[in-house]
mmCIF file of C-alpha atoms in Angstrom:
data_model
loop_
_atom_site.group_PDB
_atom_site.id
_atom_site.type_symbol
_atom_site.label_atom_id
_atom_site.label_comp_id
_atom_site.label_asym_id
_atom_site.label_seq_id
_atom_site.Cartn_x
_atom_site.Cartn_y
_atom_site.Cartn_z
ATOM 1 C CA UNK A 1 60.628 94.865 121.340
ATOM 2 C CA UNK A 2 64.049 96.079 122.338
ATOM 3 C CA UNK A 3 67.082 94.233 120.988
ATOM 4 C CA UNK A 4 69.913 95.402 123.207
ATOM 5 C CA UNK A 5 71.968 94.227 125.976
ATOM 6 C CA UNK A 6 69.663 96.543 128.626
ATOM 7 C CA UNK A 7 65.967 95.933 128.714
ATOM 8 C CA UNK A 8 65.158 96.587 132.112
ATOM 9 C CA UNK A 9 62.246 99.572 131.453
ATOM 10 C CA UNK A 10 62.725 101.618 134.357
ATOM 11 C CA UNK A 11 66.354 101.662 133.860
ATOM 12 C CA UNK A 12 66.402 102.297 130.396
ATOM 13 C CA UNK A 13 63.951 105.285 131.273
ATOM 14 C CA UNK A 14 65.815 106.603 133.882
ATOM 15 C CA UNK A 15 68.830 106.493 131.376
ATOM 16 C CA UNK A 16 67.349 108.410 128.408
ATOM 17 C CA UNK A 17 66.326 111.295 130.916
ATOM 18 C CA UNK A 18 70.182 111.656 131.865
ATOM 19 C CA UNK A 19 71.643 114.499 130.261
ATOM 20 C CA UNK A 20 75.325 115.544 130.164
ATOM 21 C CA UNK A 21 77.037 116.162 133.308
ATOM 22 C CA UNK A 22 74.252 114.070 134.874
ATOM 23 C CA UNK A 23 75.335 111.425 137.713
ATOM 24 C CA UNK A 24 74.298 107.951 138.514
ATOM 25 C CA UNK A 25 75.419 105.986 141.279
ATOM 26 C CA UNK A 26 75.820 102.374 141.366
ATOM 27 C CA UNK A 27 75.497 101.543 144.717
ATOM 28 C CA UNK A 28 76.838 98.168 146.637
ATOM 29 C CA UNK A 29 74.711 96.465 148.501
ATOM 30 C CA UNK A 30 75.743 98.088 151.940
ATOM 31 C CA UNK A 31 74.675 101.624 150.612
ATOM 32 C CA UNK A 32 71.534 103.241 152.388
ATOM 33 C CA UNK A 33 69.655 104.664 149.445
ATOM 34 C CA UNK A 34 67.072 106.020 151.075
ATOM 35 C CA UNK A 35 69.101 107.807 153.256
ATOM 36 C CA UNK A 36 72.350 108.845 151.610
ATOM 37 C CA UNK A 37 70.739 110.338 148.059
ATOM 38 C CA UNK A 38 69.202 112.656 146.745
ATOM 39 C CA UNK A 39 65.472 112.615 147.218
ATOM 40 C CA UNK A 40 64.405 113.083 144.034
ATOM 41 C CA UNK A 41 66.485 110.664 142.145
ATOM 42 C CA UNK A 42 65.100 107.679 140.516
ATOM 43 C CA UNK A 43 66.000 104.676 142.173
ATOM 44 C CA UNK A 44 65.953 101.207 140.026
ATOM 45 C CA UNK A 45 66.423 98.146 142.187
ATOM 46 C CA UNK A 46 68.379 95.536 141.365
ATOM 47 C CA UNK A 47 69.245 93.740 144.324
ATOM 48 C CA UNK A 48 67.265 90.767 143.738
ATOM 49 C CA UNK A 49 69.574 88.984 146.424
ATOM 50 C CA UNK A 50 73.256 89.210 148.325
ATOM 51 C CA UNK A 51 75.741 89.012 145.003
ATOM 52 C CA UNK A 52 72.923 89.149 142.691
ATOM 53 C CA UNK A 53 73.349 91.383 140.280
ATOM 54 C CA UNK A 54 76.852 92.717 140.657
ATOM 55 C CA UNK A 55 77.751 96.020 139.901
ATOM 56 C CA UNK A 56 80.796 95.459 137.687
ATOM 57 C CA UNK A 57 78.083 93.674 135.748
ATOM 58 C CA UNK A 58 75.567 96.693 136.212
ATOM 59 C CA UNK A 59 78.377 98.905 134.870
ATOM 60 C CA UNK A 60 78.696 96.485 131.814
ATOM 61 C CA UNK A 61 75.381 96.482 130.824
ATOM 62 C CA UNK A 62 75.092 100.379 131.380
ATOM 63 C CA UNK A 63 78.557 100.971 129.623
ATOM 64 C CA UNK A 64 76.089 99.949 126.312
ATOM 65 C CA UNK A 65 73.730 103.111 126.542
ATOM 66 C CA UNK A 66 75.883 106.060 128.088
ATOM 67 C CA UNK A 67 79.314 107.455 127.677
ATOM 68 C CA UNK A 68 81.025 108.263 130.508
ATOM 69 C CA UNK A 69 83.556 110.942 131.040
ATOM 70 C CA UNK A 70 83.915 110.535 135.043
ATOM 71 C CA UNK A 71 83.611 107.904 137.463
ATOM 72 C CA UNK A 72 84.347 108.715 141.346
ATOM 73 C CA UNK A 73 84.668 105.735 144.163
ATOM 74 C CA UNK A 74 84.446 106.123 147.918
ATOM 75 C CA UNK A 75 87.866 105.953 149.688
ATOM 76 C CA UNK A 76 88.941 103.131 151.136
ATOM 77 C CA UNK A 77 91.230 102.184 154.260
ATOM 78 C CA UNK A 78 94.795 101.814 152.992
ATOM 79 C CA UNK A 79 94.974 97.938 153.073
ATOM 80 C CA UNK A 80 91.673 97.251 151.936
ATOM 81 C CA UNK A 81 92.081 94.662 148.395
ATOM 82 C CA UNK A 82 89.849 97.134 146.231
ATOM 83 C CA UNK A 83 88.875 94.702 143.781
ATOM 84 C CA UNK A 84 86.011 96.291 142.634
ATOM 85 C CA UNK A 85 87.820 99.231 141.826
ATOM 86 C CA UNK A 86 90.357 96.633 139.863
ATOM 87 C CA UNK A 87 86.979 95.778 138.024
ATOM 88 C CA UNK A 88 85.664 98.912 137.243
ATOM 89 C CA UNK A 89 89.227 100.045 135.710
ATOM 90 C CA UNK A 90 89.230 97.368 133.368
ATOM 91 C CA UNK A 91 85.441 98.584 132.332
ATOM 92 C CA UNK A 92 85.650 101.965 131.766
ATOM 93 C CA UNK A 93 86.986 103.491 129.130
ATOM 94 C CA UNK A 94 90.799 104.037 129.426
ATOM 95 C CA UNK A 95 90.525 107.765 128.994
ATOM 96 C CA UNK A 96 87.536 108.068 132.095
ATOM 97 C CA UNK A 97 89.478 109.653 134.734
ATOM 98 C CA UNK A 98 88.728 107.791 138.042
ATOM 99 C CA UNK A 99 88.920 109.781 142.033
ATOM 100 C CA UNK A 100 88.470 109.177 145.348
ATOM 101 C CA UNK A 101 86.204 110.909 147.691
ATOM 102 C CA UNK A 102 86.121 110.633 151.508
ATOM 103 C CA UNK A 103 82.856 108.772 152.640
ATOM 104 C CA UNK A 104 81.102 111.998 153.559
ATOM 105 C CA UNK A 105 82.540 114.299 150.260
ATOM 106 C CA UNK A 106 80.758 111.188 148.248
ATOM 107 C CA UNK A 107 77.739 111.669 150.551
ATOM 108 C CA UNK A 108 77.305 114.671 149.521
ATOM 109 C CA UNK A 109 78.243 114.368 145.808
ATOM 110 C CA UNK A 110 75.432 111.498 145.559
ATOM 111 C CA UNK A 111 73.275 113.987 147.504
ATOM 112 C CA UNK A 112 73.883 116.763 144.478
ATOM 113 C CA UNK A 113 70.988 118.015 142.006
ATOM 114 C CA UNK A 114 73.349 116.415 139.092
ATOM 115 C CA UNK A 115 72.457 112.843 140.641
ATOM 116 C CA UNK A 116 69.401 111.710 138.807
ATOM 117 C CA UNK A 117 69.664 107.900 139.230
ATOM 118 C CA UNK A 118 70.475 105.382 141.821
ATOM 119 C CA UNK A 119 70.981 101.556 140.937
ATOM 120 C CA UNK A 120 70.810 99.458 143.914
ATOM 121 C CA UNK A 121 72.524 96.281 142.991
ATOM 122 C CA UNK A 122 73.537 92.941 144.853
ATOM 123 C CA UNK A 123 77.192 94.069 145.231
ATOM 124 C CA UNK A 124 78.545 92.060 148.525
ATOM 125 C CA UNK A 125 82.224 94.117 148.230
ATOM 126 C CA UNK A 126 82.710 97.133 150.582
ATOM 127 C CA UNK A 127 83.387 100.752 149.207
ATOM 128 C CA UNK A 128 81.815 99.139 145.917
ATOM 129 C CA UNK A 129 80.001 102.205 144.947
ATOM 130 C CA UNK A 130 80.659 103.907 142.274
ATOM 131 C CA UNK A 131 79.122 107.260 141.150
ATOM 132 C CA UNK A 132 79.345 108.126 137.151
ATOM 133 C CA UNK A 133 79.258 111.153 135.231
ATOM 134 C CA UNK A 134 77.656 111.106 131.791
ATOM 135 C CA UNK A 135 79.450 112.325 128.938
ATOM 136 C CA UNK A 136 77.634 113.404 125.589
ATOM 137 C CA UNK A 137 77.115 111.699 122.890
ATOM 138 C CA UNK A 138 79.634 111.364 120.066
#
């Protein structure tokens, strides 16, 4: 039995086959998976229903089994309230640089052999999405 905060077996097995430099995209709930990924990638869903499970949660509970040592979010129009971004900030750790990509330079970055996992989640906030890049272990 696994005693950790995770414990969702796909996940978990997607996670462990992550190496470093690999990405893994949290995706918002308006993100076409099928279409804007890489084919390949394992895809764990977790949108059970609108707002259900949120990714700043997602990140949380993934922020327990992986180090991260880059995070990249889609650009958003200048007076868009990028809360989620606000969210993810407070997450990560303080020295995990954070960019922004135009929509179709995150397209493609998604779309890259380093992407091996895609987390659908519930996430009801626009330009939500947020693609990490693992770090090794310390």
């Amino acid at each position: 039995m696994i005693k950790s905060e995770l414990i969702h077996p796909p996940l978990l097995g997607a996670l462990a086959a992550c190496g470093h430099k690999s990405q893994l995209l949290i995706a918002d709930a308006n993100y076409a998976v099928t279409s804007n990924a890489r084919k390949d990638a394992t895809v764990v869903y977790l949108n059970l229903s609108p707002g259900m499970i949120p990714a700043a949660l997602v990140l949380e509970k993934i922020l327990t089994c992986i180090n991260v040592e880059h995070a990249a979010l889609m650009t958003a129009p200048a007076d868009f309230p990028h809360t989620a971004a606000a969210d993810y900030r407070r997450l990560l750790p303080t020295d995990c640089p954070i960019s922004y990509l135009e929509r179709e330079q995150f397209y493609a970055e998604v779309k890259s052999e380093r992407t091996a996992l895609i987390i659908a989640s519930g996430e009801q906030r626009r330009f939500a999405n947020l693609l990490l890049t693992v770090a090794p272990v310390f």
